[in-house]
mmCIF file of C-alpha atoms and ligand atoms in Angstrom:
data_model
loop_
_atom_site.group_PDB
_atom_site.id
_atom_site.type_symbol
_atom_site.label_atom_id
_atom_site.label_comp_id
_atom_site.label_asym_id
_atom_site.label_seq_id
_atom_site.Cartn_x
_atom_site.Cartn_y
_atom_site.Cartn_z
ATOM 1 C CA MET A 1 62.263 130.049 127.893
ATOM 2 C CA ILE A 2 58.869 129.721 127.838
ATOM 3 C CA LYS A 3 56.224 131.738 125.667
ATOM 4 C CA ILE A 4 53.504 132.145 126.952
ATOM 5 C CA GLY A 5 50.909 134.780 126.099
ATOM 6 C CA SER A 6 47.374 134.718 127.404
ATOM 7 C CA THR A 7 44.539 133.042 126.229
ATOM 8 C CA HIS A 8 42.154 135.348 124.073
ATOM 9 C CA GLU A 9 39.433 135.099 122.307
ATOM 10 C CA LYS A 10 38.627 134.899 119.103
ATOM 11 C CA GLU A 11 35.374 134.285 117.554
ATOM 12 C CA GLY A 12 34.011 133.414 120.617
ATOM 13 C CA GLN A 13 36.808 131.014 121.329
ATOM 14 C CA ILE A 14 39.566 130.665 123.999
ATOM 15 C CA VAL A 15 42.609 130.293 122.075
ATOM 16 C CA MET A 16 45.480 128.764 123.082
ATOM 17 C CA PRO A 17 48.615 130.946 123.767
ATOM 18 C CA ASN A 18 52.291 128.895 122.788
ATOM 19 C CA THR A 19 53.042 127.020 125.487
ATOM 20 C CA LYS A 20 56.183 125.140 123.815
ATOM 21 C CA THR A 21 59.552 125.880 125.948
ATOM 22 C CA SER A 22 62.717 126.180 123.928
ATOM 23 C CA VAL A 23 64.111 123.269 126.284
ATOM 24 C CA PRO A 24 62.588 119.873 123.854
ATOM 25 C CA PHE A 25 60.330 117.653 126.333
ATOM 26 C CA VAL A 26 61.487 114.658 126.763
ATOM 27 C CA GLY A 27 59.294 112.220 128.692
ATOM 28 C CA THR A 28 59.827 108.712 129.482
ATOM 29 C CA THR A 29 57.601 105.316 128.524
ATOM 30 C CA GLU A 30 57.625 104.627 132.545
ATOM 31 C CA GLN A 31 56.915 108.438 132.706
ATOM 32 C CA ALA A 32 53.876 108.216 129.909
ATOM 33 C CA ALA A 33 52.150 104.603 131.977
ATOM 34 C CA LYS A 34 52.171 106.369 134.972
ATOM 35 C CA LEU A 35 50.523 109.416 133.952
ATOM 36 C CA GLN A 36 47.974 107.106 132.097
ATOM 37 C CA ALA A 37 47.381 104.796 135.422
ATOM 38 C CA VAL A 38 46.463 107.850 136.975
ATOM 39 C CA ILE A 39 44.513 109.359 134.442
ATOM 40 C CA GLN A 40 42.394 106.024 134.119
ATOM 41 C CA ARG A 41 42.038 106.039 138.872
ATOM 42 C CA HIS A 42 40.484 109.378 137.840
ATOM 43 C CA LYS A 43 38.540 109.375 134.527
ATOM 44 C CA GLY A 44 34.825 109.919 135.262
ATOM 45 C CA GLN A 45 35.220 111.409 138.343
ATOM 46 C CA ARG A 46 33.907 115.299 139.091
ATOM 47 C CA GLY A 47 36.995 117.665 139.715
ATOM 48 C CA ALA A 48 39.742 115.156 137.709
ATOM 49 C CA SER A 49 41.458 117.263 136.439
ATOM 50 C CA MET A 50 43.757 118.991 139.482
ATOM 51 C CA PRO A 51 44.605 115.702 141.231
ATOM 52 C CA VAL A 52 45.077 114.435 138.233
ATOM 53 C CA LEU A 53 47.624 117.271 137.220
ATOM 54 C CA GLN A 54 49.052 117.581 140.962
ATOM 55 C CA GLU A 55 50.355 113.624 140.382
ATOM 56 C CA ALA A 56 51.611 114.670 136.107
ATOM 57 C CA GLN A 57 53.584 117.527 137.886
ATOM 58 C CA GLU A 58 54.708 114.975 140.413
ATOM 59 C CA ILE A 59 55.699 112.467 137.574
ATOM 60 C CA TYR A 60 57.607 114.778 135.330
ATOM 61 C CA GLY A 61 58.470 117.888 137.656
ATOM 62 C CA TYR A 62 56.671 120.471 135.472
ATOM 63 C CA LEU A 63 53.755 120.783 133.183
ATOM 64 C CA PRO A 64 54.887 121.605 129.577
ATOM 65 C CA GLU A 65 52.022 121.777 126.685
ATOM 66 C CA GLU A 66 52.502 117.868 125.801
ATOM 67 C CA VAL A 67 51.791 116.746 129.310
ATOM 68 C CA GLN A 68 48.856 118.647 129.513
ATOM 69 C CA VAL A 69 47.934 117.691 126.043
ATOM 70 C CA MET A 70 47.950 114.217 127.198
ATOM 71 C CA VAL A 71 45.578 115.047 130.491
ATOM 72 C CA ALA A 72 43.403 116.967 127.825
ATOM 73 C CA GLU A 73 42.909 114.412 125.942
ATOM 74 C CA GLY A 74 42.846 110.983 128.874
ATOM 75 C CA LEU A 75 40.547 112.875 130.592
ATOM 76 C CA ASP A 76 38.542 114.554 127.386
ATOM 77 C CA ILE A 77 38.532 117.382 128.506
ATOM 78 C CA PRO A 78 39.298 120.774 126.307
ATOM 79 C CA LEU A 79 43.280 122.078 126.512
ATOM 80 C CA THR A 80 41.715 125.072 126.946
ATOM 81 C CA GLU A 81 40.292 124.609 130.031
ATOM 82 C CA ILE A 82 43.316 122.205 131.602
ATOM 83 C CA TYR A 83 45.462 125.185 130.456
ATOM 84 C CA GLY A 84 43.392 127.707 132.284
ATOM 85 C CA ILE A 85 44.135 125.546 135.213
ATOM 86 C CA VAL A 86 48.200 125.026 135.393
ATOM 87 C CA SER A 87 48.137 129.023 134.883
ATOM 88 C CA PHE A 88 45.974 130.379 136.693
ATOM 89 C CA TYR A 89 47.446 128.186 139.975
ATOM 90 C CA SER A 90 51.015 128.962 141.276
ATOM 91 C CA GLN A 91 51.441 125.582 141.977
ATOM 92 C CA PHE A 92 52.009 124.518 138.617
ATOM 93 C CA ILE A 93 55.138 124.751 137.139
ATOM 94 C CA LEU A 94 54.996 125.347 133.362
ATOM 95 C CA GLU A 95 59.033 124.835 132.735
ATOM 96 C CA PRO A 96 61.805 122.325 133.416
ATOM 97 C CA LYS A 97 64.388 123.590 136.160
ATOM 98 C CA GLY A 98 67.864 123.977 135.135
ATOM 99 C CA LYS A 99 70.581 122.133 135.690
ATOM 100 C CA THR A 100 71.575 124.845 137.855
ATOM 101 C CA HIS A 101 68.696 126.190 139.190
ATOM 102 C CA ILE A 102 69.083 129.547 141.474
ATOM 103 C CA ALA A 103 65.667 130.666 143.575
ATOM 104 C CA VAL A 104 66.452 134.366 144.987
ATOM 105 C CA CYS A 105 63.452 135.351 147.749
ATOM 106 C CA MET A 106 62.048 138.543 146.820
ATOM 107 C CA GLY A 107 60.251 138.332 150.434
ATOM 108 C CA THR A 108 60.044 141.361 152.422
ATOM 109 C CA ALA A 109 63.134 140.937 154.402
ATOM 110 C CA CYS A 110 64.964 140.121 151.422
ATOM 111 C CA TYR A 111 63.268 142.678 149.514
ATOM 112 C CA VAL A 112 64.363 145.802 151.631
ATOM 113 C CA ARG A 113 68.134 144.113 151.818
ATOM 114 C CA GLY A 114 68.656 144.157 147.970
ATOM 115 C CA ALA A 115 66.941 140.811 146.307
ATOM 116 C CA GLY A 116 65.851 142.853 143.088
ATOM 117 C CA ASP A 117 69.322 143.881 142.466
ATOM 118 C CA ILE A 118 71.510 140.363 143.549
ATOM 119 C CA LEU A 119 68.481 138.948 140.629
ATOM 120 C CA ASP A 120 68.928 141.590 138.172
ATOM 121 C CA ASP A 121 72.800 140.485 138.865
ATOM 122 C CA ILE A 122 72.110 137.077 138.295
ATOM 123 C CA ALA A 123 69.915 137.461 135.157
ATOM 124 C CA ASN A 124 72.867 139.741 133.761
ATOM 125 C CA HIS A 125 75.769 137.031 134.810
ATOM 126 C CA THR A 126 73.583 133.733 133.725
ATOM 127 C CA CYS A 127 71.894 135.516 130.688
ATOM 128 C CA CYS A 128 68.417 134.387 131.908
ATOM 129 C CA LYS A 129 65.758 136.007 132.814
ATOM 130 C CA SER A 130 63.542 135.469 136.013
ATOM 131 C CA GLY A 131 61.171 133.002 135.575
ATOM 132 C CA GLY A 132 62.651 131.643 132.823
ATOM 133 C CA ILE A 133 65.371 128.848 131.752
ATOM 134 C CA THR A 134 68.775 129.253 129.046
ATOM 135 C CA ASP A 135 67.874 127.505 125.861
ATOM 136 C CA ASP A 136 70.540 125.051 126.711
ATOM 137 C CA GLY A 137 68.891 124.259 129.843
ATOM 138 C CA SER A 138 72.071 125.145 131.976
ATOM 139 C CA VAL A 139 70.812 127.445 134.102
ATOM 140 C CA SER A 140 67.068 128.425 135.592
ATOM 141 C CA ILE A 141 65.665 131.191 137.691
ATOM 142 C CA GLU A 142 63.617 131.929 139.565
ATOM 143 C CA ALA A 143 61.634 134.383 141.940
ATOM 144 C CA THR A 144 60.118 132.886 145.460
ATOM 145 C CA ARG A 145 58.011 134.434 148.120
ATOM 146 C CA CYS A 146 59.641 134.076 151.740
ATOM 147 C CA ILE A 147 61.087 130.892 152.781
ATOM 148 C CA GLY A 148 61.543 131.511 156.198
ATOM 149 C CA ALA A 149 64.803 132.178 156.623
ATOM 150 C CA CYS A 150 64.294 135.661 156.729
ATOM 151 C CA GLY A 151 66.935 136.752 159.293
ATOM 152 C CA LEU A 152 70.074 135.816 156.660
ATOM 153 C CA ALA A 153 67.947 138.324 154.112
ATOM 154 C CA PRO A 154 68.657 138.313 151.482
ATOM 155 C CA VAL A 155 68.745 134.608 150.345
ATOM 156 C CA LEU A 156 68.709 132.635 147.470
ATOM 157 C CA THR A 157 68.962 128.703 147.650
ATOM 158 C CA ILE A 158 71.196 127.208 144.622
ATOM 159 C CA ASN A 159 69.674 123.830 143.807
ATOM 160 C CA ASN A 160 69.198 122.426 147.245
ATOM 161 C CA ASP A 161 72.212 124.906 148.977
ATOM 162 C CA VAL A 162 71.119 128.105 151.145
ATOM 163 C CA TYR A 163 73.068 131.144 150.844
ATOM 164 C CA GLY A 164 71.928 134.200 153.359
ATOM 165 C CA LYS A 165 73.800 137.466 154.139
ATOM 166 C CA LEU A 166 75.337 138.131 150.454
ATOM 167 C CA ASP A 167 76.690 140.842 149.447
ATOM 168 C CA ARG A 168 76.215 142.002 145.729
ATOM 169 C CA GLY A 169 79.782 141.025 144.599
ATOM 170 C CA GLN A 170 80.069 137.471 146.533
ATOM 171 C CA ILE A 171 77.291 135.943 144.183
ATOM 172 C CA GLU A 172 78.684 135.647 140.981
ATOM 173 C CA PRO A 173 81.895 133.457 141.722
ATOM 174 C CA ILE A 174 79.968 131.479 143.487
ATOM 175 C CA ILE A 175 77.113 130.604 140.934
ATOM 176 C CA ASP A 176 80.447 130.199 138.470
ATOM 177 C CA GLU A 177 81.185 127.519 140.957
ATOM 178 C CA TYR A 178 78.096 125.281 140.251
ATOM 179 C CA LEU A 179 78.336 126.449 136.749
ATOM 180 C CA GLU A 180 81.719 124.926 136.235
ATOM 181 C CA LYS A 181 80.917 121.706 138.363
ATOM 182 C CA ALA A 182 78.092 120.944 136.133
ATOM 183 C CA LYS A 183 79.737 121.331 132.878
ATOM 184 C CA ALA A 184 82.549 119.491 134.837
ATOM 185 C CA GLU A 185 79.830 116.700 134.920
ATOM 186 C CA GLU A 186 78.771 116.862 131.885
ATOM 187 C CA ALA A 187 82.224 116.290 130.027
ATOM 188 C CA ALA A 188 82.402 113.422 132.322
ATOM 189 C CA GLU A 189 79.305 111.394 131.423
ATOM 190 C CA GLN A 190 80.083 112.041 127.920
ATOM 191 C CA GLU A 191 83.652 110.445 128.459
HETATM 192 S S1 LIG B 1 61.834 137.293 152.758
HETATM 193 FE FE1 LIG B 1 63.217 136.124 151.965
HETATM 194 S S2 LIG B 1 63.339 134.356 153.561
HETATM 195 FE FE2 LIG B 1 62.274 135.729 153.956
#
């Protein structure tokens, strides 16, 4: 899980919090080359950091500290400034998704139909806190805004599948199916 404190002042300087995730960052040379090309395209332009960070997120899927450092060094911008941007705008994702990613809608319609309890149940069942990822990268959980399926409240998605009108007792067996399938796929890959 990511450990982010808040930036704080120390003798007039902004100090970066520890933003390393417990799931190791793995980037390929192709991804690094793509990011460098993006940086070169925008370097020197006013407001370059936003488009570069958006494209960096498309390349890597999220913006871990390692990618933030590459952007900061490439654009010659302080890392604290880059961190300030990625932590301020909700469009930026700071940690990877797990092999099984569960998103629980916490919009009003879902919330009044028990989405909060469902989120707690899922966190307890998977040993993964909301907004986090397990140390082995198998599960991540996210609380989302309304996804536009209010008639099906409470709604959650697992990977790309949408589930609605679920009772609390129905959810754990469904999640277990995904976890077992992911484990079987992993075992098959290792054979
Ligand atoms: S409030 Fe959950 S889908 Fe709209």
